Amino acid sequence: MKVCVKCTHVISFFPRSYLHHMELSNKTQISEFFLLGFSEEPELQPLIFGLFLSMYLITVFGNLLIILAISTDPNLHTPMYFFLANLSFVDICFTSTTIPKMLWNIQTQSNVITYEDCIAQMNFFIIFSVLDDFLLSVMAYDRFVAICHPLHYTIIMNPQLCGLLVLVSWIMSVLYSLLQTLMVLRLSFCTEVEIPHFFCELNQMIQLACSDTFLNDMMMYFATVLLGGAPLAGVLYSYSKIVSSIRRISSALGKYKAFSTCASHLSVVSLFYCTGLGVYLSSAATQSSHSSATASVMYTVVTPMLNPFIYSLRNRDIKGALRRFSAMAAIKGLIVLG
């Protein structure tokens, strides 16, 4: 068998970096992914569809009701409820990035998602998940000022500062999501295009890549420590000061009133971080991606769904506002019908 010496010399003439670039360019350009979801068994699909549709409608309706009650009641135009309205809006957007697509895939019996839609879904999911984290820490700071510095509360938590805190949270979330998205766009995907999840999650996307993911892994771990640890540290510091201030109150009634103002937020914070930590531990302890997807339902769907119930059941101001809003809506309905 003859060897083409001339061809060998021509190939050796090109630098290795160029040959490596040619090798990457010859790989199949991925145009779509397949979301495997929870189960591929056809008999379970109607049950999953009905369950997630119910949870999604409850989430949207409950959080929308909180926003309407706060916006229509002048008594709730305070920093605490301003942040709560923003949190409810973010929770609606948070679930809307994943659940409608999953419901559509089940209804059409297709688990395909295009590359562009997958990148967009991942981008918005990162924005709203990080924004949730920031808003909870901002709300903890608000409760810290209200309980530890009650006489200066209206001066410190003025409308300008409240708006600035929300704006900075949005900017940091968008910038971080943009950075992660750009780093994913540089990755190459080969033949493995099945995502063992019900949405395009950042970690799953990185694991599917066939190019070097060292920078992506380092960025993800660094961001988890910084963007997850810093807000959590702020929450823990705020509540340590709150507990110290409450302990200094002499009367039991005064302690109860002080604690009741932050009980709802403390419940939501505990639910958010405990479910997030549970998902991380479950994914680290088991190699089953379906188990990780099932565990992630807790913080992507269940937590936003429970937040309105926690605030409405444990907060007399919200319950009163909801009753007044319902009465006003009923009166308007009767006027329209009459």
mmCIF file of C-alpha atoms in Angstrom:
data_model
loop_
_atom_site.group_PDB
_atom_site.id
_atom_site.type_symbol
_atom_site.label_atom_id
_atom_site.label_comp_id
_atom_site.label_asym_id
_atom_site.label_seq_id
_atom_site.Cartn_x
_atom_site.Cartn_y
_atom_site.Cartn_z
ATOM 1 C CA MET A 1 0.000 0.000 0.000
ATOM 2 C CA LYS A 2 1.465 3.364 -1.063
ATOM 3 C CA VAL A 3 1.653 6.308 1.264
ATOM 4 C CA CYS A 4 1.057 9.736 -0.178
ATOM 5 C CA VAL A 5 4.265 11.473 0.948
ATOM 6 C CA LYS A 6 3.199 14.710 -0.675
ATOM 7 C CA CYS A 7 -0.087 14.742 1.255
ATOM 8 C CA THR A 8 1.777 14.011 4.455
ATOM 9 C CA HIS A 9 4.047 16.999 3.902
ATOM 10 C CA VAL A 10 1.043 19.240 3.159
ATOM 11 C CA ILE A 11 -0.779 18.198 6.331
ATOM 12 C CA SER A 12 2.326 18.632 8.466
ATOM 13 C CA PHE A 13 2.696 22.126 7.044
ATOM 14 C CA PHE A 14 -0.416 23.347 8.958
ATOM 15 C CA PRO A 15 -0.096 24.178 12.682
ATOM 16 C CA ARG A 16 -1.787 21.927 15.209
ATOM 17 C CA SER A 17 -4.166 24.701 16.345
ATOM 18 C CA TYR A 18 -5.513 24.996 12.814
ATOM 19 C CA LEU A 19 -6.012 21.242 12.530
ATOM 20 C CA HIS A 20 -7.786 21.237 15.905
ATOM 21 C CA HIS A 21 -10.067 24.032 14.672
ATOM 22 C CA MET A 22 -10.813 22.034 11.511
ATOM 23 C CA GLU A 23 -11.641 18.998 13.655
ATOM 24 C CA LEU A 24 -14.120 20.998 15.759
ATOM 25 C CA SER A 25 -15.716 22.588 12.716
ATOM 26 C CA ASN A 26 -16.361 19.141 11.228
ATOM 27 C CA LYS A 27 -18.482 18.144 14.228
ATOM 28 C CA THR A 28 -22.200 18.051 13.777
ATOM 29 C CA GLN A 29 -23.844 21.378 14.520
ATOM 30 C CA ILE A 30 -26.501 20.739 17.134
ATOM 31 C CA SER A 31 -29.828 22.392 16.306
ATOM 32 C CA GLU A 32 -32.035 20.798 18.962
ATOM 33 C CA PHE A 33 -32.053 18.950 22.260
ATOM 34 C CA PHE A 34 -34.400 16.364 23.761
ATOM 35 C CA LEU A 35 -35.849 16.989 27.220
ATOM 36 C CA LEU A 36 -36.425 13.584 28.789
ATOM 37 C CA GLY A 37 -38.530 14.934 31.664
ATOM 38 C CA PHE A 38 -39.570 12.672 34.532
ATOM 39 C CA SER A 39 -40.868 9.545 32.854
ATOM 40 C CA GLU A 40 -41.165 8.194 29.332
ATOM 41 C CA GLU A 41 -44.066 5.898 30.229
ATOM 42 C CA PRO A 42 -47.151 7.038 28.243
ATOM 43 C CA GLU A 43 -49.647 6.132 30.988
ATOM 44 C CA LEU A 44 -47.988 8.550 33.422
ATOM 45 C CA GLN A 45 -48.016 11.553 31.068
ATOM 46 C CA PRO A 46 -51.656 12.634 31.741
ATOM 47 C CA LEU A 47 -51.026 12.470 35.493
ATOM 48 C CA ILE A 48 -47.838 14.552 35.209
ATOM 49 C CA PHE A 49 -49.597 17.022 32.908
ATOM 50 C CA GLY A 50 -52.544 17.510 35.278
ATOM 51 C CA LEU A 51 -50.312 17.797 38.358
ATOM 52 C CA PHE A 52 -47.981 20.414 36.902
ATOM 53 C CA LEU A 53 -50.777 22.357 35.225
ATOM 54 C CA SER A 54 -52.550 22.618 38.588
ATOM 55 C CA MET A 55 -49.378 23.727 40.389
ATOM 56 C CA TYR A 56 -48.587 26.266 37.684
ATOM 57 C CA LEU A 57 -52.076 27.806 37.750
ATOM 58 C CA ILE A 58 -52.014 27.971 41.564
ATOM 59 C CA THR A 59 -48.581 29.642 41.441
ATOM 60 C CA VAL A 60 -49.582 32.258 38.877
ATOM 61 C CA PHE A 61 -52.999 32.964 40.410
ATOM 62 C CA GLY A 62 -51.688 33.111 44.001
ATOM 63 C CA ASN A 63 -48.750 35.407 43.268
ATOM 64 C CA LEU A 64 -50.851 37.589 40.966
ATOM 65 C CA LEU A 65 -53.406 37.962 43.752
ATOM 66 C CA ILE A 66 -50.653 39.094 46.136
ATOM 67 C CA ILE A 67 -49.491 41.716 43.607
ATOM 68 C CA LEU A 68 -53.027 43.022 43.031
ATOM 69 C CA ALA A 69 -53.792 43.159 46.764
ATOM 70 C CA ILE A 70 -50.607 45.134 47.486
ATOM 71 C CA SER A 71 -51.029 47.517 44.553
ATOM 72 C CA THR A 72 -54.682 48.330 45.340
ATOM 73 C CA ASP A 73 -54.385 48.729 49.131
ATOM 74 C CA PRO A 74 -52.725 52.004 50.255
ATOM 75 C CA ASN A 75 -52.027 50.476 53.678
ATOM 76 C CA LEU A 76 -49.602 48.059 52.039
ATOM 77 C CA HIS A 77 -47.558 50.677 50.200
ATOM 78 C CA THR A 78 -44.552 50.084 52.453
ATOM 79 C CA PRO A 79 -41.022 48.782 51.721
ATOM 80 C CA MET A 80 -41.811 45.307 53.068
ATOM 81 C CA TYR A 81 -44.759 44.784 50.714
ATOM 82 C CA PHE A 82 -42.976 46.521 47.830
ATOM 83 C CA PHE A 83 -40.317 43.818 48.004
ATOM 84 C CA LEU A 84 -42.986 41.138 48.425
ATOM 85 C CA ALA A 85 -44.756 42.296 45.249
ATOM 86 C CA ASN A 86 -41.454 42.106 43.364
ATOM 87 C CA LEU A 87 -40.812 38.622 44.767
ATOM 88 C CA SER A 88 -44.265 37.470 43.624
ATOM 89 C CA PHE A 89 -43.630 38.844 40.135
ATOM 90 C CA VAL A 90 -40.266 37.068 39.952
ATOM 91 C CA ASP A 91 -41.851 33.805 41.146
ATOM 92 C CA ILE A 92 -44.397 33.989 38.311
ATOM 93 C CA CYS A 93 -41.612 34.530 35.782
ATOM 94 C CA PHE A 94 -39.473 31.848 37.436
ATOM 95 C CA THR A 95 -42.022 29.082 36.930
ATOM 96 C CA SER A 96 -43.085 30.426 33.528
ATOM 97 C CA THR A 97 -39.613 29.776 32.102
ATOM 98 C CA THR A 98 -39.910 26.003 32.568
ATOM 99 C CA ILE A 99 -43.432 24.682 33.187
ATOM 100 C CA PRO A 100 -45.277 25.911 30.032
ATOM 101 C CA LYS A 101 -42.662 24.302 27.766
ATOM 102 C CA MET A 102 -42.887 21.032 29.684
ATOM 103 C CA LEU A 103 -46.698 21.064 29.462
ATOM 104 C CA TRP A 104 -46.492 21.794 25.740
ATOM 105 C CA ASN A 105 -44.107 18.872 25.207
ATOM 106 C CA ILE A 106 -46.428 16.495 27.052
ATOM 107 C CA GLN A 107 -49.492 17.741 25.152
ATOM 108 C CA THR A 108 -47.806 17.438 21.739
ATOM 109 C CA GLN A 109 -45.997 14.210 22.707
ATOM 110 C CA SER A 110 -42.716 15.765 21.640
ATOM 111 C CA ASN A 111 -39.707 16.376 23.870
ATOM 112 C CA VAL A 112 -37.778 18.487 21.369
ATOM 113 C CA ILE A 113 -36.445 21.947 22.190
ATOM 114 C CA THR A 114 -34.369 23.947 19.724
ATOM 115 C CA TYR A 115 -30.840 25.056 20.562
ATOM 116 C CA GLU A 116 -31.878 28.727 20.600
ATOM 117 C CA ASP A 117 -34.902 28.076 22.837
ATOM 118 C CA CYS A 118 -32.768 25.989 25.187
ATOM 119 C CA ILE A 119 -30.197 28.764 25.561
ATOM 120 C CA ALA A 120 -32.966 31.334 26.100
ATOM 121 C CA GLN A 121 -34.684 29.143 28.716
ATOM 122 C CA MET A 122 -31.413 28.626 30.572
ATOM 123 C CA ASN A 123 -30.703 32.366 30.457
ATOM 124 C CA PHE A 124 -34.073 33.401 31.929
ATOM 125 C CA PHE A 125 -33.983 30.599 34.501
ATOM 126 C CA ILE A 126 -30.656 31.861 35.825
ATOM 127 C CA ILE A 127 -31.915 35.457 35.924
ATOM 128 C CA PHE A 128 -35.002 34.718 37.993
ATOM 129 C CA SER A 129 -33.396 32.144 40.292
ATOM 130 C CA VAL A 130 -30.579 34.545 41.213
ATOM 131 C CA LEU A 131 -33.063 37.405 41.505
ATOM 132 C CA ASP A 132 -35.124 35.322 43.947
ATOM 133 C CA ASP A 133 -32.009 34.875 46.060
ATOM 134 C CA PHE A 134 -31.178 38.588 46.039
ATOM 135 C CA LEU A 135 -34.714 39.709 46.860
ATOM 136 C CA LEU A 136 -34.899 37.388 49.860
ATOM 137 C CA SER A 137 -31.682 38.878 51.227
ATOM 138 C CA VAL A 138 -32.995 42.410 50.602
ATOM 139 C CA MET A 139 -36.193 41.540 52.468
ATOM 140 C CA ALA A 140 -34.085 40.223 55.363
ATOM 141 C CA TYR A 141 -32.273 43.569 55.485
ATOM 142 C CA ASP A 142 -35.631 45.344 55.509
ATOM 143 C CA ARG A 143 -36.760 43.291 58.525
ATOM 144 C CA PHE A 144 -33.411 43.966 60.227
ATOM 145 C CA VAL A 145 -33.881 47.723 59.901
ATOM 146 C CA ALA A 146 -37.547 47.548 60.981
ATOM 147 C CA ILE A 147 -36.825 45.627 64.191
ATOM 148 C CA CYS A 148 -33.341 46.792 65.146
ATOM 149 C CA HIS A 149 -33.731 50.460 64.109
ATOM 150 C CA PRO A 150 -37.501 51.130 64.243
ATOM 151 C CA LEU A 151 -37.183 54.888 64.826
ATOM 152 C CA HIS A 152 -35.069 55.348 61.694
ATOM 153 C CA TYR A 153 -36.903 52.816 59.535
ATOM 154 C CA THR A 154 -38.764 55.294 57.305
ATOM 155 C CA ILE A 155 -35.615 57.375 56.870
ATOM 156 C CA ILE A 156 -33.342 54.462 55.991
ATOM 157 C CA MET A 157 -35.812 52.477 53.878
ATOM 158 C CA ASN A 158 -36.894 55.404 51.725
ATOM 159 C CA PRO A 159 -38.416 54.859 48.262
ATOM 160 C CA GLN A 160 -35.141 55.743 46.528
ATOM 161 C CA LEU A 161 -33.180 53.089 48.426
ATOM 162 C CA CYS A 162 -35.891 50.465 47.906
ATOM 163 C CA GLY A 163 -35.949 51.103 44.171
ATOM 164 C CA LEU A 164 -32.151 51.075 44.039
ATOM 165 C CA LEU A 165 -31.921 47.731 45.855
ATOM 166 C CA VAL A 166 -34.356 46.108 43.408
ATOM 167 C CA LEU A 167 -32.605 47.697 40.412
ATOM 168 C CA VAL A 168 -29.162 46.500 41.537
ATOM 169 C CA SER A 169 -30.582 43.005 42.077
ATOM 170 C CA TRP A 170 -31.927 42.985 38.516
ATOM 171 C CA ILE A 171 -28.660 44.286 37.031
ATOM 172 C CA MET A 172 -26.482 41.747 38.865
ATOM 173 C CA SER A 173 -28.807 38.871 37.930
ATOM 174 C CA VAL A 174 -28.876 39.841 34.248
ATOM 175 C CA LEU A 175 -25.097 40.349 34.071
ATOM 176 C CA TYR A 176 -24.391 37.008 35.723
ATOM 177 C CA SER A 177 -26.859 35.207 33.461
ATOM 178 C CA LEU A 178 -25.341 36.889 30.403
ATOM 179 C CA LEU A 179 -21.862 35.771 31.459
ATOM 180 C CA GLN A 180 -22.955 32.165 31.967
ATOM 181 C CA THR A 181 -24.867 32.162 28.674
ATOM 182 C CA LEU A 182 -21.869 33.464 26.722
ATOM 183 C CA MET A 183 -19.670 30.805 28.290
ATOM 184 C CA VAL A 184 -22.138 28.074 27.277
ATOM 185 C CA LEU A 185 -22.294 29.443 23.721
ATOM 186 C CA ARG A 186 -18.579 28.769 23.311
ATOM 187 C CA LEU A 187 -19.072 25.069 24.037
ATOM 188 C CA SER A 188 -19.353 22.423 21.337
ATOM 189 C CA PHE A 189 -22.017 19.706 21.478
ATOM 190 C CA CYS A 190 -21.554 16.399 19.667
ATOM 191 C CA THR A 191 -24.007 13.547 19.434
ATOM 192 C CA GLU A 192 -25.285 13.375 23.028
ATOM 193 C CA VAL A 193 -28.251 15.749 22.887
ATOM 194 C CA GLU A 194 -30.560 14.185 25.488
ATOM 195 C CA ILE A 195 -31.081 16.336 28.597
ATOM 196 C CA PRO A 196 -32.261 14.167 31.532
ATOM 197 C CA HIS A 197 -34.329 17.015 32.942
ATOM 198 C CA PHE A 198 -37.597 18.832 32.269
ATOM 199 C CA PHE A 199 -35.822 22.085 31.358
ATOM 200 C CA CYS A 200 -32.432 23.290 30.098
ATOM 201 C CA GLU A 201 -30.474 23.534 33.318
ATOM 202 C CA LEU A 202 -26.964 25.046 33.313
ATOM 203 C CA ASN A 203 -25.193 22.088 34.902
ATOM 204 C CA GLN A 204 -26.862 19.623 32.521
ATOM 205 C CA MET A 205 -25.833 21.719 29.515
ATOM 206 C CA ILE A 206 -22.210 21.789 30.639
ATOM 207 C CA GLN A 207 -22.196 18.020 31.189
ATOM 208 C CA LEU A 208 -23.443 17.450 27.622
ATOM 209 C CA ALA A 209 -20.614 19.459 26.049
ATOM 210 C CA CYS A 210 -17.840 17.558 24.288
ATOM 211 C CA SER A 211 -15.363 20.458 24.451
ATOM 212 C CA ASP A 212 -13.308 21.601 27.425
ATOM 213 C CA THR A 213 -15.604 22.777 30.252
ATOM 214 C CA PHE A 214 -12.958 23.684 32.850
ATOM 215 C CA LEU A 215 -13.721 27.417 32.732
ATOM 216 C CA ASN A 216 -17.475 26.756 32.893
ATOM 217 C CA ASP A 217 -17.087 24.478 35.908
ATOM 218 C CA MET A 218 -14.872 26.964 37.742
ATOM 219 C CA MET A 219 -17.251 29.832 36.991
ATOM 220 C CA MET A 220 -20.268 27.809 38.160
ATOM 221 C CA TYR A 221 -18.611 26.784 41.434
ATOM 222 C CA PHE A 222 -17.309 30.296 42.074
ATOM 223 C CA ALA A 223 -20.717 31.831 41.374
ATOM 224 C CA THR A 224 -22.433 29.299 43.633
ATOM 225 C CA VAL A 225 -20.191 30.305 46.533
ATOM 226 C CA LEU A 226 -20.389 34.040 45.813
ATOM 227 C CA LEU A 227 -23.997 34.540 44.674
ATOM 228 C CA GLY A 228 -25.391 31.848 46.947
ATOM 229 C CA GLY A 229 -23.159 32.279 49.975
ATOM 230 C CA ALA A 230 -23.120 36.086 50.179
ATOM 231 C CA PRO A 231 -26.938 36.557 50.258
ATOM 232 C CA LEU A 232 -27.270 33.662 52.700
ATOM 233 C CA ALA A 233 -24.612 35.223 54.930
ATOM 234 C CA GLY A 234 -26.547 38.500 54.792
ATOM 235 C CA VAL A 235 -29.762 36.735 55.782
ATOM 236 C CA LEU A 236 -28.065 34.924 58.675
ATOM 237 C CA TYR A 237 -26.436 38.137 59.907
ATOM 238 C CA SER A 238 -29.725 40.046 59.719
ATOM 239 C CA TYR A 239 -31.618 37.410 61.674
ATOM 240 C CA SER A 240 -28.877 37.067 64.267
ATOM 241 C CA LYS A 241 -29.292 40.788 64.987
ATOM 242 C CA ILE A 242 -33.088 40.446 64.903
ATOM 243 C CA VAL A 243 -32.999 37.623 67.465
ATOM 244 C CA SER A 244 -30.702 39.670 69.706
ATOM 245 C CA SER A 245 -33.065 42.660 69.528
ATOM 246 C CA ILE A 246 -36.143 40.532 70.230
ATOM 247 C CA ARG A 247 -34.469 38.944 73.271
ATOM 248 C CA ARG A 248 -33.929 42.403 74.741
ATOM 249 C CA ILE A 249 -37.676 43.139 74.654
ATOM 250 C CA SER A 250 -39.077 42.691 78.160
ATOM 251 C CA SER A 251 -42.749 41.844 77.486
ATOM 252 C CA ALA A 252 -43.863 38.600 75.877
ATOM 253 C CA LEU A 253 -46.433 40.475 73.792
ATOM 254 C CA GLY A 254 -43.728 42.764 72.434
ATOM 255 C CA LYS A 255 -41.565 39.772 71.506
ATOM 256 C CA TYR A 256 -44.507 38.138 69.723
ATOM 257 C CA LYS A 257 -45.348 41.285 67.733
ATOM 258 C CA ALA A 258 -41.707 41.776 66.715
ATOM 259 C CA PHE A 259 -41.269 38.168 65.645
ATOM 260 C CA SER A 260 -44.609 38.041 63.793
ATOM 261 C CA THR A 261 -43.431 40.776 61.407
ATOM 262 C CA CYS A 262 -40.668 38.531 60.054
ATOM 263 C CA ALA A 263 -42.170 35.043 60.561
ATOM 264 C CA SER A 264 -43.506 34.814 56.996
ATOM 265 C CA HIS A 265 -40.217 35.903 55.449
ATOM 266 C CA LEU A 266 -38.270 33.509 57.660
ATOM 267 C CA SER A 267 -40.520 30.651 56.511
ATOM 268 C CA VAL A 268 -40.005 31.532 52.836
ATOM 269 C CA VAL A 269 -36.226 31.875 53.289
ATOM 270 C CA SER A 270 -36.025 28.518 55.048
ATOM 271 C CA LEU A 271 -38.085 26.859 52.314
ATOM 272 C CA PHE A 272 -35.977 28.404 49.534
ATOM 273 C CA TYR A 273 -32.556 27.516 50.924
ATOM 274 C CA CYS A 274 -33.540 24.110 52.316
ATOM 275 C CA THR A 275 -35.032 22.963 49.009
ATOM 276 C CA GLY A 276 -32.035 24.332 47.086
ATOM 277 C CA LEU A 277 -29.637 22.557 49.435
ATOM 278 C CA GLY A 278 -31.725 19.393 49.180
ATOM 279 C CA VAL A 279 -31.472 19.435 45.387
ATOM 280 C CA TYR A 280 -27.694 19.921 45.567
ATOM 281 C CA LEU A 281 -27.227 17.077 48.067
ATOM 282 C CA SER A 282 -29.521 14.728 46.144
ATOM 283 C CA SER A 283 -27.668 15.355 42.878
ATOM 284 C CA ALA A 284 -24.327 14.808 44.631
ATOM 285 C CA ALA A 285 -25.445 11.645 46.436
ATOM 286 C CA THR A 286 -27.075 9.874 43.495
ATOM 287 C CA GLN A 287 -26.044 9.391 39.884
ATOM 288 C CA SER A 288 -29.654 9.253 38.712
ATOM 289 C CA SER A 289 -30.485 12.375 36.701
ATOM 290 C CA HIS A 290 -34.204 11.615 36.960
ATOM 291 C CA SER A 291 -33.915 11.747 40.754
ATOM 292 C CA SER A 292 -32.209 15.122 40.480
ATOM 293 C CA ALA A 293 -34.966 16.384 38.163
ATOM 294 C CA THR A 294 -37.632 15.236 40.604
ATOM 295 C CA ALA A 295 -35.834 16.922 43.506
ATOM 296 C CA SER A 296 -35.480 20.190 41.558
ATOM 297 C CA VAL A 297 -39.288 20.421 41.357
ATOM 298 C CA MET A 298 -39.204 21.502 45.013
ATOM 299 C CA TYR A 299 -37.462 24.820 44.381
ATOM 300 C CA THR A 300 -38.607 25.447 40.804
ATOM 301 C CA VAL A 301 -42.329 24.781 41.307
ATOM 302 C CA VAL A 302 -43.316 23.991 44.888
ATOM 303 C CA THR A 303 -41.547 26.913 46.588
ATOM 304 C CA PRO A 304 -43.041 29.644 44.320
ATOM 305 C CA MET A 305 -46.449 27.972 44.722
ATOM 306 C CA LEU A 306 -46.280 27.965 48.538
ATOM 307 C CA ASN A 307 -44.999 31.539 48.965
ATOM 308 C CA PRO A 308 -48.450 33.201 48.539
ATOM 309 C CA PHE A 309 -49.988 30.767 51.028
ATOM 310 C CA ILE A 310 -47.271 31.453 53.590
ATOM 311 C CA TYR A 311 -47.670 35.218 53.334
ATOM 312 C CA SER A 312 -51.471 35.178 53.216
ATOM 313 C CA LEU A 313 -51.987 32.710 56.062
ATOM 314 C CA ARG A 314 -49.405 34.196 58.432
ATOM 315 C CA ASN A 315 -49.924 37.876 57.689
ATOM 316 C CA ARG A 316 -53.045 39.698 58.873
ATOM 317 C CA ASP A 317 -52.355 42.718 56.648
ATOM 318 C CA ILE A 318 -52.279 40.549 53.521
ATOM 319 C CA LYS A 319 -55.400 38.645 54.587
ATOM 320 C CA GLY A 320 -57.246 41.911 55.173
ATOM 321 C CA ALA A 321 -56.095 43.308 51.827
ATOM 322 C CA LEU A 322 -57.200 40.131 50.037
ATOM 323 C CA ARG A 323 -60.643 40.326 51.649
ATOM 324 C CA ARG A 324 -61.038 43.975 50.651
ATOM 325 C CA PHE A 325 -59.814 43.246 47.131
ATOM 326 C CA SER A 326 -62.228 40.307 46.776
ATOM 327 C CA ALA A 327 -65.132 42.423 48.048
ATOM 328 C CA MET A 328 -64.259 45.250 45.663
ATOM 329 C CA ALA A 329 -63.986 42.833 42.729
ATOM 330 C CA ALA A 330 -67.336 41.270 43.633
ATOM 331 C CA ILE A 331 -69.023 44.690 43.791
ATOM 332 C CA LYS A 332 -67.598 45.687 40.414
ATOM 333 C CA GLY A 333 -68.767 42.379 38.975
ATOM 334 C CA LEU A 334 -72.292 42.957 40.233
ATOM 335 C CA ILE A 335 -72.291 46.476 38.793
ATOM 336 C CA VAL A 336 -71.195 45.152 35.383
ATOM 337 C CA LEU A 337 -73.835 42.408 35.438
ATOM 338 C CA GLY A 338 -76.511 44.819 36.615
#
